[in-house]
Amino acid sequence: MNHRTAIPSRSVTLDDVRGAQRMLSGVARVTALEGSRHLSRLVGAPVHLKCENLQRTGSFKLRGAYVRIAGLLPEERAAGVVAASAGNHAQGVALASSLLGVHATVFMPEGAPLPKVSATREYGAEVRLYGQVVDETLTAAAEYAAETGAVFIHPFDHPDVIAGQGTVGLEILQQCPEVRTIVVGMGGGGLAAGIAVAVKAVRPDVRVVGVQAEGAACYPPSLAAGHPVSLPNPTTMADGIKVGRPGAVPFGIVGELVDEVRTVSEDQLSAALLLCLERAKLVVEPAGASPVAALLAAPDAFEGPVVAVLSGGNVDPVLMQRVLRHGMAAQGRYLAVRLRLTDRPGALATLLGVLSAADANVLDVSHVRTDPRLGLTEAEVELHLETKGPAHCVELGRALENAGYPVIG
């Protein structure tokens, strides 16, 4: 979606981002920029991965949280801070507060991944679980701030936070001066806004492309309306960008400086996460893989050299397992088939021999013998197979049919 709005973006300036970079020296890592041969071949131009998944706390969020908390007055620090997050901002606030000697209370959704909850506590924050989505958790945190006097540290809707996130953009320009396109995931818009401020002030020719999950894409309708619009029920596996409403501050910046906002499907997110793991050897959460998903979905749409920002790597192992299965299925590397055979000794062994000869790996087998649809001597078998891809799936179907096992589903 291409767009431009008339909302000014000067709430955050290049000087603010440069000041944040000085403040973060020795606190946040200058994360690596790694080339990807696979994506480069796909796009037809150099593609680099900005590895914020290797940042302290596992995401870019430490940058903005530290800058925001470091800028508080002494009396504000004494009152403590409060934040709301699905996990990455929570950890950033917890570590930043610990480094600065400030007490932090963090509200997290009740379904937040357990590793993120545990890590937030280990960084020194008091964790309170509330609500199902980040927007509900944000409301609870804001109410706590009003009641206690703690300073609310918003995950994306504050100029200091955006300036901190913008240091990613300065690093990209230093590490890849020839960059033509930067692709970055978007939830509330803080990271994309910060990168756009930094990059466009120095290199206005560089395209900045934001990426949202289809089920949590609050920016396209908001940009079309000219003001932030709330989604009633954002849904996506990518909890790091599962935000139902853009922030007012980043919305103005995104509207003026971000060149395009794209959306990606859950299947594309799964495939991107799998690619990062298999080809780049990088553990990336679904939100962090969203720029790679956009490249996979439309490789011809990006002028190179391209930098894709891997914003985080804090993925719940249970979710990782599900996503990897889903990603492999989307790539045709899992195959589920149902077929009928004669219910006699050795029948299953014969069938498995056919599959072995076709080089398929059997993951699971289940029998049905009592269904009224079956004949007296028939059994139905459902098999879950690991394959080498779509072409191999076709070969397996042909091998089964040639051996007298027509696939029925």
Coordinates of C-alpha atoms in Angstrom, one line a residue:
M1 CA 0.0 0.0 0.0
N2 CA 1.6 3.3 -1.1
H3 CA 0.6 6.4 0.8
R4 CA 1.4 9.9 2.0
T5 CA -0.3 11.9 4.6
A6 CA -0.1 15.6 5.5
I7 CA 0.7 14.9 9.2
P8 CA 4.1 16.5 10.2
S9 CA 6.8 14.2 11.6
R10 CA 9.0 16.6 13.4
S11 CA 8.2 15.3 16.8
V12 CA 11.5 13.3 16.4
T13 CA 14.5 14.6 14.5
L14 CA 17.8 13.3 13.3
D15 CA 19.5 15.1 16.2
D16 CA 17.3 13.2 18.6
V17 CA 18.3 9.9 17.1
R18 CA 22.0 10.8 17.1
G19 CA 21.7 11.9 20.8
A20 CA 20.1 8.5 21.5
Q21 CA 22.9 6.7 19.8
R22 CA 25.4 8.5 22.1
M23 CA 23.3 7.6 25.1
L24 CA 23.2 3.9 24.1
S25 CA 26.9 3.6 23.5
G26 CA 28.1 0.8 25.7
V27 CA 24.5 -0.2 26.5
A28 CA 23.0 -1.5 23.3
R29 CA 25.0 -3.7 20.9
V30 CA 25.8 -2.6 17.4
T31 CA 24.2 -5.7 15.9
A32 CA 25.6 -7.5 13.0
L33 CA 24.6 -7.1 9.3
E34 CA 24.7 -10.5 7.7
G35 CA 24.4 -11.2 4.0
S36 CA 21.9 -13.8 2.7
R37 CA 22.9 -15.6 -0.5
H38 CA 19.5 -17.3 -0.8
L39 CA 17.5 -14.1 -0.5
S40 CA 20.0 -12.3 -2.7
R41 CA 19.5 -14.8 -5.5
L42 CA 15.7 -14.6 -5.0
V43 CA 15.6 -10.8 -5.2
G44 CA 18.3 -10.5 -7.8
A45 CA 20.2 -8.0 -5.7
P46 CA 22.2 -8.1 -2.4
V47 CA 20.1 -8.7 0.7
H48 CA 21.4 -8.2 4.2
L49 CA 19.8 -9.1 7.5
K50 CA 20.1 -6.6 10.4
C51 CA 20.3 -9.0 13.4
E52 CA 18.4 -7.2 16.2
N53 CA 17.4 -10.7 17.3
L54 CA 21.0 -10.8 18.7
Q55 CA 20.5 -7.5 20.6
R56 CA 20.6 -7.6 24.4
T57 CA 17.2 -8.9 25.7
G58 CA 16.8 -10.5 22.2
S59 CA 15.2 -7.5 20.4
F60 CA 15.5 -3.9 19.5
K61 CA 13.3 -2.8 22.3
L62 CA 16.1 -2.1 24.8
R63 CA 17.1 0.9 22.6
G64 CA 13.9 2.9 23.0
A65 CA 13.2 1.8 26.6
Y66 CA 16.7 2.9 27.8
V67 CA 16.5 6.3 26.1
R68 CA 13.1 7.0 27.5
I69 CA 13.9 5.9 31.1
A70 CA 17.4 7.6 31.1
G71 CA 15.6 10.9 30.2
L72 CA 13.4 10.9 33.3
L73 CA 13.8 13.5 36.0
P74 CA 15.2 12.2 39.4
E75 CA 11.8 12.5 41.0
E76 CA 10.2 10.5 38.1
R77 CA 12.8 7.8 38.5
A78 CA 12.1 7.6 42.2
A79 CA 8.4 7.0 41.5
G80 CA 9.3 4.0 39.3
V81 CA 8.1 3.1 35.8
V82 CA 5.3 0.9 34.5
A83 CA 5.0 -0.7 31.0
A84 CA 2.8 -3.1 29.1
S85 CA 4.1 -5.6 26.5
A86 CA 3.6 -9.0 25.0
G87 CA 7.3 -9.6 25.8
N88 CA 10.0 -7.7 24.0
H89 CA 9.3 -4.2 25.3
A90 CA 8.8 -5.8 28.7
Q91 CA 12.3 -7.2 28.7
G92 CA 13.7 -4.0 27.3
V93 CA 12.1 -2.0 30.1
A94 CA 13.1 -4.5 32.7
L95 CA 16.8 -4.4 31.7
A96 CA 16.9 -0.7 31.1
S97 CA 15.4 0.0 34.5
S98 CA 17.8 -2.4 36.2
L99 CA 20.8 -0.7 34.6
L100 CA 19.5 2.7 35.7
G101 CA 18.4 1.7 39.2
V102 CA 14.7 2.3 38.6
H103 CA 11.9 0.0 39.9
A104 CA 9.8 -1.4 37.0
T105 CA 6.3 -2.9 37.0
V106 CA 5.4 -4.6 33.8
F107 CA 1.9 -5.7 32.7
M108 CA 1.9 -8.6 30.2
P109 CA -1.1 -10.3 28.5
E110 CA -2.2 -13.5 30.2
G111 CA -1.2 -15.5 27.1
A112 CA 2.3 -14.1 26.9
P113 CA 4.9 -16.8 26.2
L114 CA 6.4 -18.2 29.4
P115 CA 10.0 -17.6 28.4
K116 CA 9.3 -13.9 27.9
V117 CA 7.5 -13.7 31.3
S118 CA 10.4 -15.5 33.0
A119 CA 13.1 -13.4 31.3
T120 CA 11.3 -10.1 32.3
R121 CA 11.2 -11.2 35.9
E122 CA 14.9 -12.3 35.7
Y123 CA 15.9 -8.8 34.5
G124 CA 14.4 -7.4 37.7
A125 CA 10.9 -6.3 36.9
E126 CA 7.7 -7.0 38.8
V127 CA 5.4 -8.8 36.3
R128 CA 1.6 -8.6 36.4
L129 CA -0.5 -10.6 33.9
Y130 CA -3.7 -8.9 32.6
G131 CA -5.8 -9.0 29.4
Q132 CA -5.7 -11.0 26.2
V133 CA -4.1 -8.5 23.8
V134 CA -1.6 -5.7 24.2
D135 CA -4.2 -3.0 24.0
E136 CA -6.0 -4.3 27.1
T137 CA -2.7 -4.6 28.9
L138 CA -1.8 -1.1 27.9
T139 CA -5.0 0.2 29.5
A140 CA -4.3 -1.6 32.8
A141 CA -0.7 -0.3 32.9
A142 CA -2.0 3.3 32.3
E143 CA -4.5 2.9 35.1
Y144 CA -1.7 1.7 37.4
A145 CA 0.4 4.7 36.5
A146 CA -2.5 7.1 37.3
E147 CA -3.0 5.4 40.7
T148 CA 0.6 5.1 41.8
G149 CA 2.4 7.9 40.1
A150 CA 4.7 5.5 38.2
V151 CA 5.9 6.8 34.8
F152 CA 4.2 5.0 32.0
I153 CA 6.8 3.8 29.4
H154 CA 4.8 3.3 26.2
P155 CA 6.2 0.6 23.8
F156 CA 6.0 2.9 20.7
D157 CA 4.1 6.1 21.2
H158 CA 6.7 8.5 22.6
P159 CA 9.4 10.6 20.9
D160 CA 12.2 9.3 23.1
V161 CA 11.3 5.6 22.4
I162 CA 11.2 6.3 18.7
A163 CA 14.5 8.1 18.8
G164 CA 16.1 5.1 20.5
Q165 CA 14.7 2.7 17.9
G166 CA 15.9 5.0 15.2
T167 CA 19.5 4.2 16.1
V168 CA 18.9 0.9 14.1
G169 CA 18.6 3.1 11.0
L170 CA 21.9 4.9 11.7
E171 CA 23.7 1.6 12.1
I172 CA 22.3 0.4 8.8
L173 CA 23.6 3.4 7.0
Q174 CA 27.0 3.0 8.5
Q175 CA 27.1 -0.8 7.8
C176 CA 25.6 -0.7 4.3
P177 CA 26.1 2.8 2.8
E178 CA 24.8 1.6 -0.6
V179 CA 21.4 0.4 0.8
R180 CA 18.4 1.2 -1.4
T181 CA 15.6 -0.4 0.5
I182 CA 15.0 -1.1 4.2
V183 CA 12.2 -3.5 5.1
V184 CA 11.0 -3.5 8.7
G185 CA 8.1 -5.1 10.6
M186 CA 5.4 -2.9 12.1
G187 CA 3.1 -3.2 15.1
G188 CA 2.5 0.2 16.7
G189 CA 5.1 1.7 14.3
G190 CA 7.9 2.8 16.6
L191 CA 10.7 1.0 15.0
A192 CA 9.7 1.9 11.4
A193 CA 9.1 5.5 12.4
G194 CA 12.5 5.8 14.1
I195 CA 14.4 4.2 11.2
A196 CA 12.5 6.4 8.7
V197 CA 13.5 9.6 10.6
A198 CA 17.1 8.6 10.7
V199 CA 17.4 7.3 7.2
K200 CA 15.4 9.9 5.3
A201 CA 17.2 12.8 6.9
V202 CA 20.5 11.4 5.6
R203 CA 19.5 9.4 2.5
P204 CA 16.0 10.5 1.3
D205 CA 16.4 8.2 -1.7
V206 CA 16.3 5.1 0.4
R207 CA 12.9 3.4 0.4
V208 CA 11.5 2.4 3.8
V209 CA 8.9 -0.4 3.6
G210 CA 6.9 -1.4 6.6
V211 CA 5.4 -5.0 7.0
Q212 CA 2.4 -6.0 9.0
A213 CA 0.7 -9.3 9.6
E214 CA -2.6 -9.5 7.6
G215 CA -4.6 -10.2 10.7
A216 CA -3.2 -7.3 12.7
A217 CA -2.7 -4.7 9.9
C218 CA -3.9 -1.5 11.6
Y219 CA -1.8 0.8 9.5
P220 CA -3.5 0.4 6.0
P221 CA -7.0 1.4 7.2
S222 CA -5.5 4.1 9.4
L223 CA -3.5 5.6 6.6
A224 CA -6.5 5.5 4.3
A225 CA -8.6 7.3 7.0
G226 CA -5.9 9.9 7.8
H227 CA -5.9 9.0 11.5
P228 CA -5.3 6.0 13.7
V229 CA -8.1 3.4 13.5
S230 CA -8.6 0.5 15.9
L231 CA -8.9 -3.1 14.8
P232 CA -11.6 -4.9 16.8
N233 CA -9.8 -8.2 17.0
P234 CA -6.1 -8.4 15.8
T235 CA -5.0 -12.0 15.2
T236 CA -1.6 -13.3 14.3
M237 CA 1.0 -15.7 15.6
A238 CA 3.4 -12.7 15.5
D239 CA 2.8 -11.4 19.0
G240 CA 5.5 -8.8 18.6
I241 CA 3.5 -6.9 16.0
K242 CA 0.0 -7.8 17.2
V243 CA -1.2 -4.3 17.9
G244 CA -4.7 -3.1 17.2
R245 CA -4.1 0.6 16.8
P246 CA -1.2 2.8 15.6
G247 CA 0.4 5.1 18.1
A248 CA -0.3 8.8 17.4
V249 CA 3.4 9.8 17.3
P250 CA 4.6 7.1 15.0
F251 CA 1.5 7.3 12.8
G252 CA 2.4 10.9 11.8
I253 CA 6.0 9.8 11.0
V254 CA 5.0 6.7 9.2
G255 CA 2.4 8.6 7.1
E256 CA 5.0 11.1 5.9
L257 CA 8.3 9.1 5.7
V258 CA 7.5 5.4 5.3
D259 CA 7.2 4.8 1.5
E260 CA 5.0 1.7 1.6
V261 CA 3.2 -0.7 4.0
R262 CA 2.8 -4.3 3.0
T263 CA 1.0 -7.2 4.6
V264 CA 2.0 -10.9 4.9
S265 CA 0.0 -14.0 5.6
E266 CA 0.6 -16.5 8.5
D267 CA 1.9 -19.0 5.9
Q268 CA 4.4 -16.5 4.7
L269 CA 5.5 -15.7 8.2
S270 CA 6.0 -19.5 8.9
A271 CA 8.0 -19.9 5.7
A272 CA 10.2 -16.9 6.6
L273 CA 10.9 -18.2 10.1
L274 CA 11.9 -21.5 8.7
L275 CA 14.1 -19.9 6.1
C276 CA 15.9 -17.8 8.7
L277 CA 16.5 -21.0 10.8
E278 CA 17.6 -23.3 7.9
R279 CA 19.5 -20.9 5.6
A280 CA 20.7 -18.1 7.9
K281 CA 21.1 -20.2 11.1
L282 CA 19.3 -17.5 13.0
V283 CA 16.5 -18.0 15.6
V284 CA 13.9 -15.3 14.8
E285 CA 10.4 -14.8 16.1
P286 CA 7.5 -14.5 13.7
A287 CA 7.4 -10.7 14.1
G288 CA 11.1 -10.5 13.4
A289 CA 10.7 -12.7 10.3
S290 CA 8.0 -10.4 8.7
P291 CA 10.4 -8.5 6.5
V292 CA 11.8 -11.8 5.1
A293 CA 8.2 -12.9 4.6
A294 CA 7.6 -9.8 2.5
L295 CA 10.7 -10.5 0.4
L296 CA 9.6 -14.1 -0.2
A297 CA 6.1 -13.0 -1.1
A298 CA 7.1 -10.4 -3.7
P299 CA 10.9 -10.6 -4.5
D300 CA 10.6 -8.4 -7.5
A301 CA 9.1 -5.5 -5.5
F302 CA 12.3 -4.4 -3.7
E303 CA 15.2 -2.5 -5.2
G304 CA 18.6 -3.7 -3.9
P305 CA 20.7 -3.6 -2.0
V306 CA 18.0 -4.5 0.6
V307 CA 18.3 -4.6 4.4
A308 CA 15.7 -6.7 6.2
V309 CA 15.5 -5.9 9.9
L310 CA 15.1 -9.0 12.1
S311 CA 13.6 -7.2 15.0
G312 CA 13.6 -10.0 17.6
G313 CA 14.4 -13.6 18.4
N314 CA 12.4 -14.2 21.5
V315 CA 10.2 -17.1 20.3
D316 CA 8.3 -19.4 22.6
P317 CA 9.7 -23.0 22.0
V318 CA 6.1 -24.3 21.8
L319 CA 5.2 -21.7 19.2
M320 CA 8.4 -22.4 17.4
Q321 CA 7.5 -26.1 17.1
R322 CA 4.0 -25.2 15.7
V323 CA 5.4 -22.6 13.3
L324 CA 8.1 -24.9 12.0
R325 CA 5.5 -27.6 11.3
H326 CA 3.2 -25.1 9.7
G327 CA 6.1 -23.7 7.6
M328 CA 7.2 -27.1 6.4
A329 CA 3.6 -28.0 5.5
A330 CA 3.2 -24.7 3.6
Q331 CA 6.4 -25.7 1.6
G332 CA 5.0 -29.1 0.8
R333 CA 7.4 -30.9 3.1
Y334 CA 4.7 -32.6 5.2
L335 CA 2.0 -34.7 3.5
A336 CA -1.1 -36.3 5.1
V337 CA -2.8 -39.0 3.2
R338 CA -5.7 -41.4 3.8
L339 CA -6.1 -44.7 1.9
R340 CA -7.7 -48.1 2.3
L341 CA -6.1 -51.5 2.3
T342 CA -7.1 -55.1 3.1
D343 CA -7.1 -55.7 6.8
R344 CA -4.8 -58.7 6.9
P345 CA -1.4 -59.5 8.5
G346 CA 1.5 -57.8 6.6
A347 CA -0.7 -55.3 4.8
L348 CA 0.7 -52.3 6.6
A349 CA 4.3 -53.6 6.2
T350 CA 3.8 -53.8 2.5
L351 CA 2.4 -50.3 2.3
L352 CA 5.3 -49.0 4.4
G353 CA 7.7 -50.7 2.0
V354 CA 6.2 -48.7 -0.9
L355 CA 6.7 -45.5 1.0
S356 CA 10.3 -46.5 2.0
A357 CA 11.1 -47.2 -1.7
A358 CA 9.8 -43.7 -2.5
D359 CA 12.1 -42.2 0.1
A360 CA 9.3 -40.8 2.4
N361 CA 9.8 -40.6 6.1
V362 CA 6.7 -41.8 8.0
L363 CA 6.0 -39.6 11.1
D364 CA 2.7 -41.1 12.2
V365 CA 0.3 -43.9 11.3
S366 CA -3.3 -44.3 12.5
H367 CA -5.8 -47.1 11.8
V368 CA -9.6 -47.0 11.5
R369 CA -11.3 -50.4 11.3
T370 CA -14.9 -49.8 12.6
D371 CA -16.2 -47.1 10.4
P372 CA -19.5 -48.1 8.7
R373 CA -18.1 -46.8 5.4
L374 CA -15.5 -49.6 5.4
G375 CA -16.1 -53.1 4.0
L376 CA -15.8 -56.2 6.2
T377 CA -12.2 -56.8 5.3
E378 CA -11.1 -53.2 4.9
A379 CA -9.1 -50.8 7.1
E380 CA -8.5 -47.1 6.6
V381 CA -5.0 -45.8 7.3
E382 CA -4.0 -42.2 7.8
L383 CA -0.3 -41.4 7.4
H384 CA 1.7 -38.2 8.1
L385 CA 4.8 -38.1 6.0
E386 CA 7.9 -36.0 5.8
T387 CA 8.8 -35.2 2.2
K388 CA 11.3 -33.3 0.1
G389 CA 8.9 -30.8 -1.3
P390 CA 5.9 -30.4 -3.6
A391 CA 7.5 -32.5 -6.5
H392 CA 8.2 -35.3 -4.1
C393 CA 4.6 -35.2 -2.8
V394 CA 3.4 -35.7 -6.4
E395 CA 5.8 -38.7 -6.8
L396 CA 4.6 -40.3 -3.6
G397 CA 0.9 -40.0 -4.8
R398 CA 1.9 -41.7 -8.1
A399 CA 3.9 -44.4 -6.3
L400 CA 1.0 -45.2 -4.0
E401 CA -1.5 -45.3 -6.9
N402 CA 0.8 -47.5 -9.0
A403 CA 1.1 -49.9 -6.1
G404 CA -2.7 -50.2 -5.8
Y405 CA -3.3 -47.7 -2.9
P406 CA -5.4 -44.9 -4.3
V407 CA -5.3 -41.9 -2.0
I408 CA -8.8 -40.8 -0.7
G409 CA -7.8 -37.6 1.1

